[in-house]
Coordinates of C-alpha atoms in Angstrom, one line a residue:
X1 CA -17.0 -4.6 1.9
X2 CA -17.5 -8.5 2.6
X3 CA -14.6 -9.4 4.8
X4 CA -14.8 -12.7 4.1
X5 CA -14.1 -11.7 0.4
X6 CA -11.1 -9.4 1.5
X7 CA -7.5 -10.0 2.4
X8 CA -4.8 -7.3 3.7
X9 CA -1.8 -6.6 1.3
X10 CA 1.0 -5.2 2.7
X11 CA 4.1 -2.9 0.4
X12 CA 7.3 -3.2 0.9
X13 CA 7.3 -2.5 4.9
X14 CA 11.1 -3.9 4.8
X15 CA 14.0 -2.5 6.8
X16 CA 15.5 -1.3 3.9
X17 CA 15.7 2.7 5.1
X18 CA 17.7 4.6 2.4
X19 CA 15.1 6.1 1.6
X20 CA 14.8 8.6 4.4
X21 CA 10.4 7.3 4.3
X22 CA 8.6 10.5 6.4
X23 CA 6.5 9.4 9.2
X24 CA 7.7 5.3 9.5
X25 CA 7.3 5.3 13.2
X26 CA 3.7 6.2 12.6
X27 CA 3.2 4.0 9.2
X28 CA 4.9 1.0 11.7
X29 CA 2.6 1.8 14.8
X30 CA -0.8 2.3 12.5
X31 CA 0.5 -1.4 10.3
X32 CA 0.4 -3.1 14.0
X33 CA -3.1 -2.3 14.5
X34 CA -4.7 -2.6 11.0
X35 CA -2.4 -6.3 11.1
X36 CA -4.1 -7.2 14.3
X37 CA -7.1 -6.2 13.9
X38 CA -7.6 -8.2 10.9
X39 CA -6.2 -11.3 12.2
X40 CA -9.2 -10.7 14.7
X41 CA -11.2 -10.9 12.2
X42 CA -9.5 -13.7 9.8
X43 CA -8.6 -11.8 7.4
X44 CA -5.5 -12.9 5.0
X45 CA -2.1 -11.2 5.4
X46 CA -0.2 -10.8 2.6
X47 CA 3.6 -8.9 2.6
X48 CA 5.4 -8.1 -0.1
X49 CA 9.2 -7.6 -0.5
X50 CA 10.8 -5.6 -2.8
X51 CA 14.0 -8.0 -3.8
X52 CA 17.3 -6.7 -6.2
X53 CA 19.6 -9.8 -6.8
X54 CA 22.9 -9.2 -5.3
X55 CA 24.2 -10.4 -8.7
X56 CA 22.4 -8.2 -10.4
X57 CA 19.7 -10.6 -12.3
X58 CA 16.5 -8.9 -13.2
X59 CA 17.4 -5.6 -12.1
X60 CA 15.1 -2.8 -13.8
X61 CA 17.3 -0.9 -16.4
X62 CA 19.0 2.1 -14.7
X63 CA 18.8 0.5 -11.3
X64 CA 21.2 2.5 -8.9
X65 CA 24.7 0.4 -8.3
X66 CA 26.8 0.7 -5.4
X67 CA 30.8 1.4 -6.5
X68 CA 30.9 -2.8 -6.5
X69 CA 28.7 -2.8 -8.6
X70 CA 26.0 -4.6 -6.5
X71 CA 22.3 -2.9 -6.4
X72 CA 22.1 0.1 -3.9
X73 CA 18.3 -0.4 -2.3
X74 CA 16.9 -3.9 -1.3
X75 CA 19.5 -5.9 -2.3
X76 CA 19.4 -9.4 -1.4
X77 CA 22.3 -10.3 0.5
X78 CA 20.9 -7.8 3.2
X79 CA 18.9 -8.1 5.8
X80 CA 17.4 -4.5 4.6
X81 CA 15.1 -7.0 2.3
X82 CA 13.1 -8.6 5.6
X83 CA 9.8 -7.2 6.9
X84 CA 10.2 -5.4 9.4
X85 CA 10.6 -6.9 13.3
X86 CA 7.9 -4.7 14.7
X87 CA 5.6 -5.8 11.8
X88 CA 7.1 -9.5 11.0
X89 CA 4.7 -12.5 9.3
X90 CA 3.4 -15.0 11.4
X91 CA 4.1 -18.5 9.9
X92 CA 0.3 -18.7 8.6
X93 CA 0.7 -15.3 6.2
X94 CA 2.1 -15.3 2.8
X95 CA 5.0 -13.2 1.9
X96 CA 5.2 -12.2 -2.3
X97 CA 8.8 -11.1 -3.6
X98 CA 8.6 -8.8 -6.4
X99 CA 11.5 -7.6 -8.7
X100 CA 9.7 -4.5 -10.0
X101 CA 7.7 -2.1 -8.6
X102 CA 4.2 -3.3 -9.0
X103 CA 2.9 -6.5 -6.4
X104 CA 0.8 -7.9 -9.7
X105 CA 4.1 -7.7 -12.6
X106 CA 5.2 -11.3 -13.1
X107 CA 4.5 -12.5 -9.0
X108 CA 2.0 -15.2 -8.1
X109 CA 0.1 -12.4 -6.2
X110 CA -3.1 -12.2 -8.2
X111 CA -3.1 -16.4 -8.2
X112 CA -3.3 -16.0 -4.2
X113 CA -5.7 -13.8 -4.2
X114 CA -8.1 -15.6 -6.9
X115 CA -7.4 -18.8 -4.8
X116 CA -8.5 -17.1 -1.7
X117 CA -11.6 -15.4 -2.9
X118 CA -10.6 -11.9 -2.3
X119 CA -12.6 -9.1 -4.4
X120 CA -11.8 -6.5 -1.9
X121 CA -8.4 -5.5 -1.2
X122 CA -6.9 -4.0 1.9
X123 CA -3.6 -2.7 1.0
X124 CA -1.1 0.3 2.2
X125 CA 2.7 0.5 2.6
X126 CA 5.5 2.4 0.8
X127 CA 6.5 3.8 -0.8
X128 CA 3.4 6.1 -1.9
X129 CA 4.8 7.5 -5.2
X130 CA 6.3 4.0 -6.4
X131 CA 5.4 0.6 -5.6
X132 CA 2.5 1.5 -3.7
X133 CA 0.2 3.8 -6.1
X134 CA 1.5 0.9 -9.5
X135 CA 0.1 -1.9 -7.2
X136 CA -2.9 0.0 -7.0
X137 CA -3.7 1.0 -10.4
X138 CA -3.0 -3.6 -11.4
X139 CA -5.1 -4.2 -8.8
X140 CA -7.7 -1.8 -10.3
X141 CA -6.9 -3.3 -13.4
X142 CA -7.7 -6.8 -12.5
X143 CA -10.9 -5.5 -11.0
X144 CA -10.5 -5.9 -7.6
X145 CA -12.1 -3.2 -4.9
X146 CA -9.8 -1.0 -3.4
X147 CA -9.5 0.3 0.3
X148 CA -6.0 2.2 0.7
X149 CA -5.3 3.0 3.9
X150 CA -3.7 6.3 3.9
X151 CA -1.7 6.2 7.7
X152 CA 0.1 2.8 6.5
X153 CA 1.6 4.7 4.0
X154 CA 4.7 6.8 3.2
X155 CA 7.0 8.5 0.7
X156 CA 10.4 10.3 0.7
X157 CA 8.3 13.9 0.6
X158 CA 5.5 15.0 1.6
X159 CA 4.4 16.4 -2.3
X160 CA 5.3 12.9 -4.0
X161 CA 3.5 11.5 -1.0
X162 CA 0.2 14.1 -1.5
X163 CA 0.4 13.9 -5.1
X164 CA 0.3 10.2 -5.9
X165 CA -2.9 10.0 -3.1
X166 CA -4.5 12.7 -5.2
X167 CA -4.0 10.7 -8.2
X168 CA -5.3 7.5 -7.0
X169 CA -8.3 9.3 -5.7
X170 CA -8.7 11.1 -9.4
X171 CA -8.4 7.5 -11.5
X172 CA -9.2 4.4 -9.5
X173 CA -12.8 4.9 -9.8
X174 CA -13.6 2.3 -7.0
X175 CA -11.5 3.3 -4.3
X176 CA -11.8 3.8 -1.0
X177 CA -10.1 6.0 1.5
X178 CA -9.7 5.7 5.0
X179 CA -7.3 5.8 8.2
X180 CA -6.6 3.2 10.1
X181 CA -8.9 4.2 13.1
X182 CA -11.9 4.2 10.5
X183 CA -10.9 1.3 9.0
X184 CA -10.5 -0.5 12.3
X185 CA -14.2 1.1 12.7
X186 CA -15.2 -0.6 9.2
X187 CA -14.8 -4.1 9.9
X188 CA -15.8 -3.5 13.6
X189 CA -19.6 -2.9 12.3
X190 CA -19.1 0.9 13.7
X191 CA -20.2 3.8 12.0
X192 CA -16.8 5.2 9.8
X193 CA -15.5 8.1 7.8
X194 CA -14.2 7.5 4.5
X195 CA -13.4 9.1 1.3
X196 CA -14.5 8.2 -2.2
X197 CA -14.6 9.5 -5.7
X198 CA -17.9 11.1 -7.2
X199 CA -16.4 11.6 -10.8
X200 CA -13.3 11.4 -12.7
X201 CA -10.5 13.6 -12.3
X202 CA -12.6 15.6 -9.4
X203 CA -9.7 16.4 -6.9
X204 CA -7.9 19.2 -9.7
X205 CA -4.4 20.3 -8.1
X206 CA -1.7 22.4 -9.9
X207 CA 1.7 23.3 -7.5
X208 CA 0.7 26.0 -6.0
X209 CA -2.9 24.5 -4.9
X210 CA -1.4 21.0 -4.1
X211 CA -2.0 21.2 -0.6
X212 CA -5.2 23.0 -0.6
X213 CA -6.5 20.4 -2.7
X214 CA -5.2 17.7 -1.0
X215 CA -7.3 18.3 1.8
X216 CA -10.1 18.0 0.2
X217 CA -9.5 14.3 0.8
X218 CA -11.8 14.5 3.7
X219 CA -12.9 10.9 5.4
X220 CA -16.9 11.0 5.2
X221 CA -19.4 9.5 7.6
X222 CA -20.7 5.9 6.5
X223 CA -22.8 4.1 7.8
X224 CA -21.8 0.2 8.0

């Protein structure tokens, strides 16, 4: 990974908390560090926000409604849509609204990036199952390199949450796992653990195996 070639993309880490995300204190602590240590190291920040028009404009078909009729998650006349305090931009970072799922579908995101330089793409956030895992299969798509930090990241269960890591891991054939310690490692120059995939489909998981499998996502020793 060339860090100057890199840039850190952020989903969704909004107050918006309907969900019931596992684990945020963690995701929030683990964000902090990953956020600052890239700023050590001058890498771009980039958020996203997941927005649903109060007045219901672009809303995906089926979106949930509220009894008023207004959207039920991240709607925009909430302060539920902002990043969250812990976590906020600094004035130099560039924040992307979105109005579907996917970072890439019809934002200026992959303009930014192209702008920038970035091939290698830093990314984590929530939720796992959802806008995470379709911002990484576009960025696959547009041939970017992925590292997904797996720490930064959440669900609303623990199997969606397993499951959508697993199938990342099976189908982005250029992706790279880590925590957010061996990340931190990574673009320290330190030796760091990762996982990656050494053929297509190779972590196999039915229900009953799920977790057994899932563990197989081991971080391996690298050299940097």
């Amino acid at each position: 990974m060339n860090i100057q070639e890199s840039a850190l993309v952020l989903i969704d880490l909004q107050k918006e908390s309907n969900f019931g995300l596992l684990q945020m204190d963690e995701v929030i602590k683990n964000s902090k560090k990953v956020i600052d240590a890239c700023r050590s190291k001058n890498i771009p920040i980039i958020y996203t926000r997941q927005i649903n028009r109060t007045d219901g404009v672009a809303l995906s078909k089926g979106e949930l409604l509220q009894e008023n009729g207004q959207p039920f998650y991240y709607n925009s006349d909430s302060e539920n849509i902002e990043i969250l305090d812990e976590i906020k931009p600094n004035k130099e970072d560039v924040v992307i609204d979105k109005y579907r799922w996917s970072a890439f579908f019809e934002t200026e995101l992959n303009l930014v990036l192209k702008s920038m330089g970035v091939k290698h793409l830093i990314i984590g956030g929530v939720v796992t199952d959802g806008c995470l895992m379709t911002s990484v299969f576009d960025a696959y798509f547009r041939d970017y390199d992925i590292h997904l930090i797996k720490d930064i990241s959440s669900a609303s269960n623990e199997g969606a949450h397993m499951a959508s890591l697993i199938i990342m891991a099976n189908w982005v054939y250029n992706i790279s796992i880590y925590d957010s310690n061996n990340f931190m490692k990574r673009i320290n120059g330190e030796e760091f653990n990762k996982w990656e995939t050494t053929e297509a489909d190779v972590l196999k998981f039915t229900p009953e195996n799920m977790r057994e499998i899932y563990n197989q996502l081991q971080l391996r020793k690298e050299d940097h």
